Coordinates of C-alpha atoms and ligand atoms in Angstrom, one line a residue:
M4 CA -19.0 2.4 12.8
T5 CA -17.9 5.3 13.7
A6 CA -21.7 8.6 13.2
E7 CA -19.7 10.5 11.1
V8 CA -18.1 8.0 8.6
D9 CA -21.7 6.5 8.9
D10 CA -23.2 10.0 7.6
L11 CA -20.3 10.5 4.9
I12 CA -20.9 6.9 3.3
T13 CA -24.7 8.1 3.1
Q14 CA -23.9 11.2 1.6
Y15 CA -22.1 9.2 -1.5
G16 CA -24.6 7.3 -1.9
I17 CA -22.3 4.7 -1.3
D18 CA -23.3 1.2 -1.5
R19 CA -22.3 -0.8 2.0
K20 CA -22.6 -4.3 0.3
R21 CA -20.0 -3.1 -3.1
I22 CA -17.1 -1.9 -1.1
P23 CA -13.8 -2.3 -2.8
N24 CA -13.0 -6.2 -0.4
H25 CA -8.8 -4.6 -1.7
V26 CA -7.1 -0.8 -1.8
A27 CA -3.7 -0.8 -2.8
I28 CA -2.4 2.8 -2.6
I29 CA 1.0 4.4 -4.4
M30 CA 1.3 7.2 -1.6
D31 CA 3.4 9.5 -3.5
G32 CA 3.9 13.3 -3.1
N33 CA 5.5 13.6 0.2
G34 CA 8.6 15.5 -1.0
R35 CA 5.8 18.1 -2.4
W36 CA 4.1 18.6 -0.1
A37 CA 6.6 19.3 2.7
N38 CA 7.8 22.1 0.3
K39 CA 5.7 24.0 -0.4
R40 CA 5.5 24.3 3.0
L41 CA 9.7 25.4 2.8
M42 CA 10.3 22.7 4.7
P43 CA 12.7 20.0 4.6
R44 CA 11.4 16.5 2.1
N45 CA 11.4 14.2 5.7
F46 CA 9.0 16.0 7.5
G47 CA 6.9 15.2 4.9
H48 CA 7.3 11.3 5.5
K49 CA 6.5 11.8 8.7
Q50 CA 2.9 13.5 7.6
G51 CA 2.5 11.0 5.4
Q52 CA 3.1 7.8 7.9
K53 CA 0.1 9.7 10.5
Q54 CA -1.8 9.8 6.8
L55 CA -1.6 6.1 6.1
K56 CA -2.5 5.3 9.8
K57 CA -6.0 7.8 9.6
T58 CA -6.1 6.4 6.1
L59 CA -6.2 2.5 7.9
I60 CA -8.8 3.1 10.1
N61 CA -10.5 4.7 7.8
C62 CA -10.8 1.6 5.6
V63 CA -11.6 -0.6 8.6
K64 CA -14.4 1.9 9.0
I65 CA -16.0 1.4 5.3
G66 CA -14.7 -2.6 5.8
V67 CA -11.9 -2.8 3.2
K68 CA -10.4 -5.4 3.8
V69 CA -7.1 -5.6 2.5
L70 CA -4.8 -2.1 1.9
T71 CA -1.6 -2.3 0.3
V72 CA 0.3 0.5 1.0
Y73 CA 3.8 1.7 -1.5
A74 CA 6.2 2.4 1.2
F75 CA 9.7 1.9 -0.4
S76 CA 10.5 0.8 -3.8
T77 CA 13.3 -1.3 -5.0
E78 CA 13.9 2.5 -6.7
N79 CA 14.1 4.6 -4.4
W80 CA 17.7 3.4 -2.9
R81 CA 18.4 5.9 -5.9
R82 CA 17.4 9.1 -3.4
P83 CA 20.3 10.7 -1.3
E84 CA 21.6 8.4 1.7
E85 CA 20.3 10.7 4.4
E86 CA 16.6 10.5 2.7
V87 CA 17.3 6.6 2.6
R88 CA 18.2 6.2 5.7
F89 CA 15.4 9.0 7.4
L90 CA 12.8 6.8 5.7
L91 CA 13.9 3.6 7.3
K92 CA 14.5 5.1 11.3
Y93 CA 11.2 6.4 10.6
L94 CA 9.6 2.9 9.6
K95 CA 11.6 1.3 12.8
K96 CA 10.3 3.9 14.9
S97 CA 6.6 4.2 14.0
I98 CA 6.7 -0.1 14.0
I99 CA 7.5 0.3 18.0
E100 CA 5.3 3.2 18.4
E101 CA 2.2 2.1 16.7
I102 CA 2.2 -2.1 16.8
D103 CA -0.1 -2.3 20.2
E104 CA -2.8 0.1 18.5
L105 CA -2.7 -2.1 14.8
I106 CA -3.5 -5.2 17.6
E107 CA -6.1 -3.4 18.7
E108 CA -8.1 -2.4 15.8
G109 CA -7.1 -5.6 14.6
V110 CA -5.4 -5.4 11.7
C111 CA -3.0 -8.4 10.0
L112 CA 0.9 -6.7 9.1
K113 CA 2.6 -7.7 6.3
F114 CA 5.8 -6.5 4.5
L115 CA 6.1 -7.7 1.4
G116 CA 9.5 -7.4 -0.9
D117 CA 13.0 -7.9 -0.8
L118 CA 13.4 -7.5 2.5
K119 CA 17.6 -9.9 2.2
E120 CA 18.7 -5.8 1.5
F121 CA 17.6 -4.7 5.0
D122 CA 19.7 -4.9 8.4
Q123 CA 18.8 -7.6 11.3
K124 CA 17.3 -5.5 12.9
L125 CA 15.1 -4.3 10.6
L126 CA 14.4 -8.1 10.0
D127 CA 13.9 -9.3 13.3
M128 CA 11.4 -6.2 13.9
I129 CA 9.3 -7.1 11.2
E130 CA 9.1 -10.7 12.0
T131 CA 7.9 -10.0 15.7
A132 CA 5.2 -7.4 13.7
E133 CA 4.3 -9.8 11.9
E134 CA 3.8 -12.8 14.7
R135 CA 2.2 -10.3 17.1
T136 CA -0.4 -9.7 14.4
K137 CA -0.7 -12.6 12.4
S138 CA -4.1 -14.4 13.2
N139 CA -5.9 -10.8 12.8
T140 CA -8.6 -10.8 11.0
T141 CA -10.2 -6.7 10.4
I142 CA -7.8 -5.8 8.0
Q143 CA -4.5 -6.6 6.5
L144 CA -2.2 -3.9 5.8
N145 CA 0.5 -5.4 3.3
V146 CA 3.3 -2.4 3.4
M147 CA 5.6 -2.8 0.3
L148 CA 9.1 -2.5 1.4
N149 CA 11.9 -2.6 -1.1
Y150 CA 9.7 -3.8 -3.1
G151 CA 9.9 -3.6 -7.6
G152 CA 6.6 -5.3 -9.3
R153 CA 9.8 -6.7 -11.9
R154 CA 11.5 -7.3 -9.3
E155 CA 8.6 -9.4 -8.4
I156 CA 7.7 -11.6 -11.2
I157 CA 11.3 -12.2 -11.2
D158 CA 11.6 -14.1 -7.8
A159 CA 8.2 -15.7 -8.2
V160 CA 9.1 -16.9 -12.0
K161 CA 12.6 -18.7 -9.7
G162 CA 10.8 -19.7 -7.2
Y163 CA 8.2 -21.8 -9.3
L164 CA 11.6 -23.5 -10.5
K165 CA 13.2 -24.1 -7.4
A166 CA 9.8 -26.1 -6.6
G167 CA 11.2 -28.7 -9.1
N168 CA 8.0 -27.5 -11.4
S169 CA 9.1 -27.2 -15.4
I170 CA 8.4 -24.2 -17.3
E171 CA 6.3 -26.3 -19.7
T172 CA 3.3 -26.4 -17.5
L173 CA 3.4 -23.1 -15.9
S174 CA 0.6 -21.3 -15.5
E175 CA -0.8 -18.0 -14.1
D176 CA -2.3 -19.2 -10.8
D177 CA 0.9 -20.6 -10.6
L178 CA 2.6 -17.6 -10.7
S179 CA 0.1 -16.2 -8.7
A180 CA 0.4 -18.5 -6.1
Q181 CA 4.5 -17.1 -5.8
M182 CA 3.3 -13.5 -5.7
Y183 CA 4.1 -11.8 -2.2
T184 CA 0.8 -11.5 -2.7
A185 CA -0.3 -15.0 -3.1
L186 CA -3.0 -15.3 -0.4
V187 CA -5.0 -12.4 -0.7
P188 CA -7.0 -12.1 -4.0
D189 CA -5.8 -9.2 -6.6
P190 CA -6.5 -4.9 -6.3
D191 CA -9.9 -4.0 -6.8
V192 CA -8.7 -0.4 -6.9
L193 CA -5.3 1.2 -6.9
I194 CA -5.0 4.7 -6.0
R195 CA -2.0 6.9 -7.3
T196 CA -1.4 10.6 -4.9
G197 CA 0.2 13.0 -5.7
G198 CA -0.6 14.1 -10.1
D199 CA 1.2 11.9 -11.6
V200 CA 0.0 9.2 -13.8
R201 CA 2.1 6.4 -13.9
I202 CA 2.5 3.3 -12.0
S203 CA 5.8 3.2 -10.9
N204 CA 7.1 -0.6 -11.0
F205 CA 3.7 -0.9 -8.2
M206 CA 2.4 -4.3 -8.4
L207 CA 2.3 -4.8 -12.4
W208 CA 1.1 -8.5 -12.1
Q209 CA -1.6 -8.0 -9.7
C210 CA -3.0 -5.0 -11.0
A211 CA -3.7 -6.4 -14.5
Y212 CA -7.4 -5.2 -14.4
S213 CA -7.4 -3.0 -10.8
E214 CA -9.6 0.6 -11.1
L215 CA -7.4 2.8 -11.8
F216 CA -7.7 6.4 -9.9
F217 CA -5.0 8.9 -10.6
I218 CA -5.3 12.4 -8.1
D219 CA -3.9 15.1 -7.4
T220 CA -4.0 15.2 -3.6
F221 CA -0.5 15.5 -2.5
W222 CA -0.6 11.9 0.2
P223 CA -0.6 14.1 3.7
D224 CA -3.5 15.6 2.3
F225 CA -5.6 12.6 1.9
E226 CA -8.3 12.4 3.5
I227 CA -11.4 10.3 3.9
D228 CA -13.4 12.7 1.7
D229 CA -10.7 11.7 -1.3
L230 CA -11.0 8.1 0.4
L231 CA -15.2 8.3 -0.4
N232 CA -14.8 9.8 -3.7
V233 CA -12.8 7.3 -4.9
V234 CA -15.2 4.4 -3.9
Q235 CA -17.6 5.9 -5.7
Q236 CA -17.1 6.3 -8.7
F237 CA -15.6 2.8 -8.3
Q238 CA -19.1 1.5 -7.3
S239 CA -20.2 3.8 -10.9
R240 CA -17.6 1.8 -13.1
D241 CA -18.3 -1.4 -14.6
R242 CA -16.2 -3.8 -14.7
R243 CA -15.7 -6.1 -18.1
F244 CA -12.5 -8.2 -17.4
G245 CA -12.9 -8.7 -20.8
G246 CA -16.5 -9.6 -21.2
L247 CA -19.7 -7.2 -22.2
S248 CA -21.7 -5.8 -19.6
Ligands
IPE498 C1 6.0 8.9 -1.6 O1 6.6 10.7 -1.6 C2 7.0 8.9 0.0 C3 8.2 8.0 -1.2 C4 8.2 7.0 -2.3 C5 8.9 6.8 0.0 P1 7.8 11.0 -2.7 O2 9.5 11.1 -1.2 O3 7.8 10.3 -4.0 O4 7.8 12.5 -2.9 P2 7.2 13.6 -4.1 O5 7.2 11.9 -5.2 O6 9.4 13.8 -4.2 O7 6.6 14.6 -3.7
IPE499 C1 6.9 5.3 -6.1 O1 6.8 6.6 -6.0 C2 7.0 4.4 -4.8 C3 6.8 4.8 -3.9 C4 5.4 5.6 -3.5 C5 7.1 4.2 -2.5 P1 8.2 7.5 -6.5 O2 8.2 9.0 -6.7 O3 9.0 6.3 -5.9 O4 7.6 7.5 -7.8 P2 8.6 8.1 -9.3 O5 9.7 8.0 -9.1 O6 7.7 9.4 -9.4 O7 8.4 7.1 -10.4
MG500 MG1 7.6 10.6 -5.3

């Protein structure tokens, strides 16, 4: 752990033994961040990508084990074609440029969502990136791509039935096992940046008992202080899961 982050953790009074295991982020506000600077929306997406890399490294430093980020929703196809094209092109570029460093940092990379709608080139890149990082254990980064919580639930039910199971015996555990995130525990923390207070179809099943944080900061401005602030508040919350404290 670098001295700087170490100091900040102490400064924030954070208990290192109670760091959230899984942090999920709705990285919102790229477009408005750019508009505020009289720049095109895509400039905001570029900056957002840089911020993701910084946040990933910060999560490693504080000991988060799973980081799940909303990169492209099933509804984001409604945006102008030019913006969608940019987002996908930039994603390809980022995978190529970042993969070696991700391996060095011990990141296990997963792309989760309804991926079949993407072109073969992107699918091949995703497969290679996942293959090359699959035995890394420092942190798992789930990049949610063409992801929709409702679609995921429908697909999970279909997957369960296709495996020859009966609807009569369907349990919560069965459905959890069919989710894209089946192999990781549910998020402890869900952060949405950008000031809007909604879920926008993100991890509807998995966030049933996550601690929610809605913050006004636009995603490209999300820094270590914002992250530590969330962790500090997380540690002061009483998670009852329906029981009594
Ligand atoms: C989030 O930022 C990134 C994606 C949805 C791809 P936005 O692009 O939604 O930025 P705002 O919300 O319009 O500012
Ligand atoms: C959610 O942000 C999706 C991602 C961050 C990828 P949106 O900007 O698409 O959500 P709405 O449209 O404001 O609900
Ligand atoms: Mg938005």
